[in-house]
Coordinates of C-alpha atoms in Angstrom, one line a residue:
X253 CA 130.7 167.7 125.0
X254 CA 130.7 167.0 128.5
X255 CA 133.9 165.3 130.3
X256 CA 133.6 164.6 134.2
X257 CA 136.7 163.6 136.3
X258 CA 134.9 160.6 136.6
X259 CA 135.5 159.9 133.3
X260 CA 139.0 159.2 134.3
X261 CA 139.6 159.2 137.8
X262 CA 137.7 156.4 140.3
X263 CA 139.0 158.3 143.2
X264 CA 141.9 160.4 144.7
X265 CA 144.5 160.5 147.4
X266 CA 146.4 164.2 148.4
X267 CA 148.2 165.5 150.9
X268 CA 151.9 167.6 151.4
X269 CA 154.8 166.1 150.8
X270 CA 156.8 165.6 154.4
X271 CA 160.7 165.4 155.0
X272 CA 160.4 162.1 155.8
X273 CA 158.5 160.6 152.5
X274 CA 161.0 162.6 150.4
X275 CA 164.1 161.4 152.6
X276 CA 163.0 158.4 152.9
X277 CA 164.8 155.3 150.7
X278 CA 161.6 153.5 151.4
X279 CA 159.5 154.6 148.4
X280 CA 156.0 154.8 149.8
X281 CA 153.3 156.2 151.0
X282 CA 151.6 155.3 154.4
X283 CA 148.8 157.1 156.8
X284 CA 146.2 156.5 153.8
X285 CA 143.9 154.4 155.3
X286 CA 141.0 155.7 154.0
X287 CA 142.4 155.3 150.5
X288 CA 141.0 151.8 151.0
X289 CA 137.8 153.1 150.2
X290 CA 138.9 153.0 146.9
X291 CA 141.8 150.3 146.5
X292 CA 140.3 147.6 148.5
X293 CA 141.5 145.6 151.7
X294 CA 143.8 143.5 150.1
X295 CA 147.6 143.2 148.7
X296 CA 147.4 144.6 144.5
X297 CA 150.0 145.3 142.0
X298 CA 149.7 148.6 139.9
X299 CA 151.1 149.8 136.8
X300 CA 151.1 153.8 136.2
X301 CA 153.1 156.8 136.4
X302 CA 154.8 159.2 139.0
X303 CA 154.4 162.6 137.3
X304 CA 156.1 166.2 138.3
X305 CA 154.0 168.7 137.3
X306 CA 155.9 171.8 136.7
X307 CA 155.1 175.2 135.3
X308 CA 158.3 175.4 133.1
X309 CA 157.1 172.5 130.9
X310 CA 161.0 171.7 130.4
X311 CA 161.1 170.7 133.9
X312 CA 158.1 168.3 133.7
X313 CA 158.5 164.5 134.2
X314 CA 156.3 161.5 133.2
X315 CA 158.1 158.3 134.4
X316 CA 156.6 155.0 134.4
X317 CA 156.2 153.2 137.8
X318 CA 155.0 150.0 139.5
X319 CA 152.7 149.8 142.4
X320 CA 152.1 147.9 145.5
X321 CA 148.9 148.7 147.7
X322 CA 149.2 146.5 151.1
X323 CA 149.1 146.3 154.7
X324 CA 152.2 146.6 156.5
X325 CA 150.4 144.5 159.5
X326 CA 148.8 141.8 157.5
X327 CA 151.0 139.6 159.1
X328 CA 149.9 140.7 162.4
X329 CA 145.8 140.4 162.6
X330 CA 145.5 141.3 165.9
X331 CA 147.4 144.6 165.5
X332 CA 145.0 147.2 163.5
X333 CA 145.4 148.3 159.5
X334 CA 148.0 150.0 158.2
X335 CA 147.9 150.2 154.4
X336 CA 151.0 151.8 152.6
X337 CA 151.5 152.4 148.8
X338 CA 154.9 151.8 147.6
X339 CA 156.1 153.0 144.2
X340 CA 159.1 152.3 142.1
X341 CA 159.8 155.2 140.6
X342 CA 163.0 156.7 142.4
X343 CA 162.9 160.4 140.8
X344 CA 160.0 162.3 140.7
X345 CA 159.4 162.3 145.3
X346 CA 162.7 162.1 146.0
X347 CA 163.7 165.6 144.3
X348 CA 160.7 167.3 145.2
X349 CA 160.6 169.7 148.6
X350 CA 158.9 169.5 151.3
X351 CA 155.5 171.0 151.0
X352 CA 155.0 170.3 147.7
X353 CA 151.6 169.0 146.4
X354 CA 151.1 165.3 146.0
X355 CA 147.9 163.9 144.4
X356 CA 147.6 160.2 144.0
X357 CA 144.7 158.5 142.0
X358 CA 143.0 155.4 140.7
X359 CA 142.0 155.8 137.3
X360 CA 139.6 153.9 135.6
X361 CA 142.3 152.0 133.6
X362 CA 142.4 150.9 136.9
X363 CA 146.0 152.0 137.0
X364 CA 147.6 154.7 139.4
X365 CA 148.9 157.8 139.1
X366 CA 151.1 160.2 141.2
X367 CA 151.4 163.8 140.7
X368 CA 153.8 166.2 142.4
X369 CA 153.5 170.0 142.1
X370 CA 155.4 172.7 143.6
X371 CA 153.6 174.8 146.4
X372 CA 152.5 178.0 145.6
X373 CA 152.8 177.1 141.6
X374 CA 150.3 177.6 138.8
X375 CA 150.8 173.7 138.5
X376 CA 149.5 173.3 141.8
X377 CA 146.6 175.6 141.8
X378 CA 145.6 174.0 138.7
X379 CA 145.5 170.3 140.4
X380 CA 143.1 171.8 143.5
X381 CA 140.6 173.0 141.0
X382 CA 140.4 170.1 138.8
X383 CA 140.2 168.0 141.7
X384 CA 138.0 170.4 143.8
X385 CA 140.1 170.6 147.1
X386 CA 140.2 174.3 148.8
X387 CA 143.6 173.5 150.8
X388 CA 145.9 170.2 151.7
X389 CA 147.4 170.0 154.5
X390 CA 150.0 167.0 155.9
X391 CA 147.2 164.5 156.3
X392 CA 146.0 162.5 153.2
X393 CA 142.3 163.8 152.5
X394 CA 140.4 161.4 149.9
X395 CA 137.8 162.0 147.5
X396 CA 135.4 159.5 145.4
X397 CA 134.9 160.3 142.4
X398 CA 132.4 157.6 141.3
X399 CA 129.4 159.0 141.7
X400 CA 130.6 162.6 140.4
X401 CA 128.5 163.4 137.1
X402 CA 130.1 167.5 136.9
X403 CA 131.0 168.4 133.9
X404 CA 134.4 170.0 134.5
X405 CA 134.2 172.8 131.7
X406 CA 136.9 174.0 129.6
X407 CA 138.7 174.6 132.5
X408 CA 139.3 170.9 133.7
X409 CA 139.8 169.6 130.1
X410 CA 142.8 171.7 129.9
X411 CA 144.3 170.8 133.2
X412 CA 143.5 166.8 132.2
X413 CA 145.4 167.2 128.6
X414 CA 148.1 169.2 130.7
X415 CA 149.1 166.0 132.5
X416 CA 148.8 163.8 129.5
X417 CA 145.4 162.9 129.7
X418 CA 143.6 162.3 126.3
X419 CA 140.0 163.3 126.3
X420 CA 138.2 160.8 124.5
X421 CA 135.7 162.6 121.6
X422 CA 132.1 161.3 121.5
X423 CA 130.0 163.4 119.0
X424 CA 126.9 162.6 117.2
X425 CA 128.3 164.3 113.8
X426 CA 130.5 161.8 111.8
X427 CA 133.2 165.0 111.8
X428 CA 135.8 162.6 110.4
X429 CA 134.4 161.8 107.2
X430 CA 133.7 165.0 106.6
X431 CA 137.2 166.0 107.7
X432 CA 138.2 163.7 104.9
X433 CA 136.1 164.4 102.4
X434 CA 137.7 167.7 102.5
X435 CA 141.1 167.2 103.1
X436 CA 142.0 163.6 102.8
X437 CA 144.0 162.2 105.2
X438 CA 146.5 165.2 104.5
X439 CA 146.0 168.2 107.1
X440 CA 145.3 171.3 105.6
X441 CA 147.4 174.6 106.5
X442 CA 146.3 175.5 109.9
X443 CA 144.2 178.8 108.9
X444 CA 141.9 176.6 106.8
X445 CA 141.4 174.0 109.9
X446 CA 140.9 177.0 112.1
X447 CA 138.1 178.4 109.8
X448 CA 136.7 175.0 109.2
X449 CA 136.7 174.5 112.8
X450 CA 134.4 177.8 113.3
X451 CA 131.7 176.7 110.7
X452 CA 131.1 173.6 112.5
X453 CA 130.3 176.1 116.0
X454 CA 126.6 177.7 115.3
X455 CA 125.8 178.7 119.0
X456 CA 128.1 181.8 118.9
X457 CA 127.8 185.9 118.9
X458 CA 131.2 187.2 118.1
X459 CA 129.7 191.1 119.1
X460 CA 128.2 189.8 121.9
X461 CA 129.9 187.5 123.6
X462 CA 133.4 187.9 122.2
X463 CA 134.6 185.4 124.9
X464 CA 132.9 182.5 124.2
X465 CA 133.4 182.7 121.2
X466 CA 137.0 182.2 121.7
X467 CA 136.5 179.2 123.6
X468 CA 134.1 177.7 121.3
X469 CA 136.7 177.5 118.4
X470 CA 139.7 176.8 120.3
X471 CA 137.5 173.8 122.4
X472 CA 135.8 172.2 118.8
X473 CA 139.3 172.9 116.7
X474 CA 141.2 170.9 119.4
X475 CA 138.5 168.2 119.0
X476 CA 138.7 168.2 115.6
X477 CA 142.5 167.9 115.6
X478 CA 142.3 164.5 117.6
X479 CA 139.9 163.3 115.9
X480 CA 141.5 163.9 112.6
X481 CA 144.7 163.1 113.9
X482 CA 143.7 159.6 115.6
X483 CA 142.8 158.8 111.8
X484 CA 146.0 160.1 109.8
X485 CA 148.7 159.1 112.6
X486 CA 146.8 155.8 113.0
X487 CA 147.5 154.6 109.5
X488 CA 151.2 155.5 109.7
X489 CA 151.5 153.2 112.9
X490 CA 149.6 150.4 111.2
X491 CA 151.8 150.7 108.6
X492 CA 154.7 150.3 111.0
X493 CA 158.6 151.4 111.3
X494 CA 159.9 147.9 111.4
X495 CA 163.4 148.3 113.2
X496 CA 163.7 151.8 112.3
X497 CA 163.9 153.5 115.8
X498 CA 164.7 156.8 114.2
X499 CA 162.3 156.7 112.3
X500 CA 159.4 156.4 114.8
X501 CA 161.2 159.0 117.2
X502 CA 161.4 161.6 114.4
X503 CA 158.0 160.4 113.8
X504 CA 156.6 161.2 116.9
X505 CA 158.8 164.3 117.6
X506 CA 156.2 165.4 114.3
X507 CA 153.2 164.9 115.9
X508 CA 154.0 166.6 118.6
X509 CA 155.5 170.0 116.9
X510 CA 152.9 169.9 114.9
X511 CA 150.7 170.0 118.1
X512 CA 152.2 173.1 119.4
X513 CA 152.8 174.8 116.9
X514 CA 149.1 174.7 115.6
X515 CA 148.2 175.5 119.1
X516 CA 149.4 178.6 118.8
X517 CA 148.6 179.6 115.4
X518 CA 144.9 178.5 116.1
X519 CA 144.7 180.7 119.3
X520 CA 146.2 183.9 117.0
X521 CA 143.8 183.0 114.1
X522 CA 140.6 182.9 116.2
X523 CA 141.9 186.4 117.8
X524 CA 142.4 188.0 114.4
X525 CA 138.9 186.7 113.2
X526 CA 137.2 188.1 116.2
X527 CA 139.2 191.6 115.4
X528 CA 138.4 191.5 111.8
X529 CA 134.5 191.6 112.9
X530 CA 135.2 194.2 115.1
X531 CA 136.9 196.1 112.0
X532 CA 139.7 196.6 114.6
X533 CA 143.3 197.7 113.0
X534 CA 146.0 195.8 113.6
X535 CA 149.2 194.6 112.5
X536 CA 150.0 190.9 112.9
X537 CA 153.8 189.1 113.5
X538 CA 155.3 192.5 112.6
X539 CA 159.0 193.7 113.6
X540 CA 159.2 196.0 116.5
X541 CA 162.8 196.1 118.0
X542 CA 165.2 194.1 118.3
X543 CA 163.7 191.2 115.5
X544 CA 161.0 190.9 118.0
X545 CA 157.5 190.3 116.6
X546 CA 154.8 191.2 118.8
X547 CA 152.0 189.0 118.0
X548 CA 149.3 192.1 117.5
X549 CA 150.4 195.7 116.9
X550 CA 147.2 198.2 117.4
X551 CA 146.6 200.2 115.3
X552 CA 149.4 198.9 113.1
X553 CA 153.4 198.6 113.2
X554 CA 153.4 202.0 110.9
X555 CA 151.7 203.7 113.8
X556 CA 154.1 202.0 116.4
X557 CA 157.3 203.1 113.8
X558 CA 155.8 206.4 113.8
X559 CA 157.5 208.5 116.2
X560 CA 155.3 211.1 116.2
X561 CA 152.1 208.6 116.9
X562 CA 150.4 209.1 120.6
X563 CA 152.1 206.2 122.5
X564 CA 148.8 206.1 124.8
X565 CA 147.3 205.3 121.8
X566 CA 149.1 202.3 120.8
X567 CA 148.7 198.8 122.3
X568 CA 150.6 195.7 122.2
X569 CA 149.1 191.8 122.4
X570 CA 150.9 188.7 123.3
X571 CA 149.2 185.3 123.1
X572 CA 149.7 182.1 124.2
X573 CA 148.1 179.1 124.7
X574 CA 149.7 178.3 127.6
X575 CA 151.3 181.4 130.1
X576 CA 153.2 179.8 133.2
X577 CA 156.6 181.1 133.1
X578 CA 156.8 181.6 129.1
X579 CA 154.7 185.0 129.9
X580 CA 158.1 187.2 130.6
X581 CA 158.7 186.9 126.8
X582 CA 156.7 189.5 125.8
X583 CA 157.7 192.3 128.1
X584 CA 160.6 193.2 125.8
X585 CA 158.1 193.1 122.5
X586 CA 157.3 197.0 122.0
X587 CA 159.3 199.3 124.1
X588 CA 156.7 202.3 122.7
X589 CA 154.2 200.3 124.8
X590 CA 154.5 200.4 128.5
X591 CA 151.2 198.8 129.9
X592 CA 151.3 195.5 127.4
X593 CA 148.8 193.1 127.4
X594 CA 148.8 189.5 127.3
X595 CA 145.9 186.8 126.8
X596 CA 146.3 183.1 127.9
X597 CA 143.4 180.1 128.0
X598 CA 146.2 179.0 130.9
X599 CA 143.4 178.5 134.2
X600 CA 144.0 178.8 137.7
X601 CA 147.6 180.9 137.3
X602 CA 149.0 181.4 140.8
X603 CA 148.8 184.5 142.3
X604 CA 152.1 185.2 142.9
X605 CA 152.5 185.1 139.0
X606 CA 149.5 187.1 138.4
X607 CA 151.3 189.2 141.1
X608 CA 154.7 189.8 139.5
X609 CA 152.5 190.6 136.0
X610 CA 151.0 193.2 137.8
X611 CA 154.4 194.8 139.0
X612 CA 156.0 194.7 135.6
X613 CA 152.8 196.4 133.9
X614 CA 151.9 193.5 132.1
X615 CA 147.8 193.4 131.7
X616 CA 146.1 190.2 131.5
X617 CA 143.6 189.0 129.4
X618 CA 141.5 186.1 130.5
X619 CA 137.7 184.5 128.7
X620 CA 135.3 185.1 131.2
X621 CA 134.9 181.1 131.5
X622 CA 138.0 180.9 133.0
X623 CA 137.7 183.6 135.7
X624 CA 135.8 180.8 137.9
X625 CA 139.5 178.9 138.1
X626 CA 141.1 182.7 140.2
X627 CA 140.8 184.5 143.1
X628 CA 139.1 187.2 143.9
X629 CA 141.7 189.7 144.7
X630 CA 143.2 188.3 141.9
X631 CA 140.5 189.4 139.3
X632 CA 141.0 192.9 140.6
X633 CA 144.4 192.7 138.3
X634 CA 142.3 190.9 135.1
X635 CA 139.8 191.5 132.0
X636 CA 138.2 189.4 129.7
X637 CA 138.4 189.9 125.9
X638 CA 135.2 191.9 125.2
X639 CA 136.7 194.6 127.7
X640 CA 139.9 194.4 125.6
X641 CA 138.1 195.1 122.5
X642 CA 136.1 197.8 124.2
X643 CA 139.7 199.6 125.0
X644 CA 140.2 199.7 121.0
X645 CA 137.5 200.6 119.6

């Protein structure tokens, strides 16, 4: 399916954040006189959000915020234009530094959005890719998205969901009704979705293209989910919770958990089937030291407990969904294994992370589809799967 940032974004503002727009008690935003390409001319009230964009997701914020788009000299028509965007929110800008990213846009909700990253972050490389900027400097550059038709992959989709944007499904398969025909409206464990989830992908070589295959399943299985979860939470709210507060915040604490968690799981259960074709041992969630539990073992945890094994010999995989600053968690996973490795579907990671992975021996593993999203010198530290595979068999 293709998704376009013109699906969701009219057009964008972005610039660095200066000392005095974070100092400043005035809440806004002025210089963007060419953002008037895409506001308009006159005075408008916006609803939206102010979001910081973090690479610890703990740190990430989403606050709600009113706009005001208007002329600071409309009351002087002989004195030139100069449009300012004010914004309620009093958090997100204020505590941000100067230099940090700042990306404001019109979506087609006709609604506005700010987003803050910090320089130099995985957050902030991620924003100039989906958004196709090179470098931002202290002067607002624009772009118009209206008459964008790129489809921005796997790549941008993941960015988009990482700031809370849904991507809307449009499929000619009815996959819902066959979802419930299936299950229900119950979900199923998440190794069934998972392999249902595969059968519906036909274009795919596992031997071949390894890669894509990953990216296949995980893109269709998160499609799926929505789609199957649109239906199943949908009922509950219709139902309603009354005056039950609890109840729709433990409610919605659910659907999220069950979100991550399934994220994860997915990503390992896709991984193990691509192994099991490959009739590569492993060992999967098994104790090392320490209670950890890598997430593969190669060949398997008795070889790893075996003192006598080769320790060149034996490798160690982490995954996750997502790596940012969670990746330092599996460094201390195998101490038999010195050079660990570590695949992610995380896209444009900063260099200085890829960086410091590099100087604690830590290999990573990234689909070909995402190498597009890093630098060159950076993909002088990186592999894709098949290449992985290639050093087991």
């Amino acid at each position: 399916m293709s998704v376009k940032i013109s699906d969701h974004f009219i057009g964008i503002a972005a610039k660095r954040l200066s000392r005095v727009e974070i100092f400043s008690h005035q809440h806004e935003f002025n210089g963007i006189n060419a953002f008037r390409n895409i506001l308009g001319n006159d005075r408008l009230n916006f609803k939206g959000n102010v979001i910081y964009f973090a690479d610890d997701e703990e740190k990430m914020i989403d606050n709600a915020s009113d706009f005001t788009w208007y002329d600071a000299r409309e009351n002087n028509p002989k004195r030139s234009a100069e449009f300012r965007l004010y914004f309620s929110d009093p958090e997100v800008v204020p505590n941000a530094l100067v230099g940090d990213l700042v990306i404001m846009g019109k979506t087609i909700h006709n609604e506005l959005t700010i987003i803050v990253a910090e320089q130099d972050s995985t957050a902030e490389k991620q924003l100039l890719f989906l958004f196709g900027l090179e470098e931002v400097e202290n002067r607002f550059i624009v772009r118009d998205f209206r008459e964008d038709y790129t489809d921005i992959g796997f790549a941008g989709k993941y960015i988009l969901e990482s700031i809370g944007i849904e991507i809307e499904i449009e499929d000619e398969v009815d996959y819902l009704q066959i979802m419930q025909d299936q299950f229900g409206m119950t979900f199923p464990t998440t190794a069934i979705f998972s392999q249902f989830a595969r059968s519906t992908v036909s274009d795919v070589s596992i031997l071949d293209d390894p890669d894509h295959a990953l990216i296949s399943w995980w893109d269709r299985e998160g499609e799926l989910l929505r789609i199957f979860e649109r239906a199943v939470v949908g009922e509950r709210i219709r139902e309603g919770f009354g005056d039950d507060v609890d109840g729709f915040i433990q409610f919605a604490l659910t659907v999220i958990n069950r979100r991550k968690s399934r994220a994860g799981h997915s990503f390992e259960n896709h991984l193990q089937t691509i192994f099991d074709s490959y009739k590569i041992k492993y060992s999967k969630g098994a104790k090392t030291e320490r209670k950890n539990r890598p997430d593969f073992i190669f060949p398997s945890v008795d070889a790893y407990r075996d003192s006598t094994y080769p320790e060149e010999s034996l490798h160690m995989l982490g995954v996750k969904t997502t790596a940012k600053d969670r990746w330092r968690q599996v460094l201390s996973e195998a101490d038999r294994v010195s050079r660990k490795h570590l695949i992610t579907l995380e896209p444009a990671i900063s260099k200085s992370q890829t960086d410091e992975m590099e100087a604690q021996n830590l290999q990573l593993i990234i689909p070909v589809s995402l190498h597009q999203t890093y630098l060159a010198e950076q993909m002088m530290q990186i592999i894709d799967l098949k290449t992985f595979i290639n050093k087991l068999s």
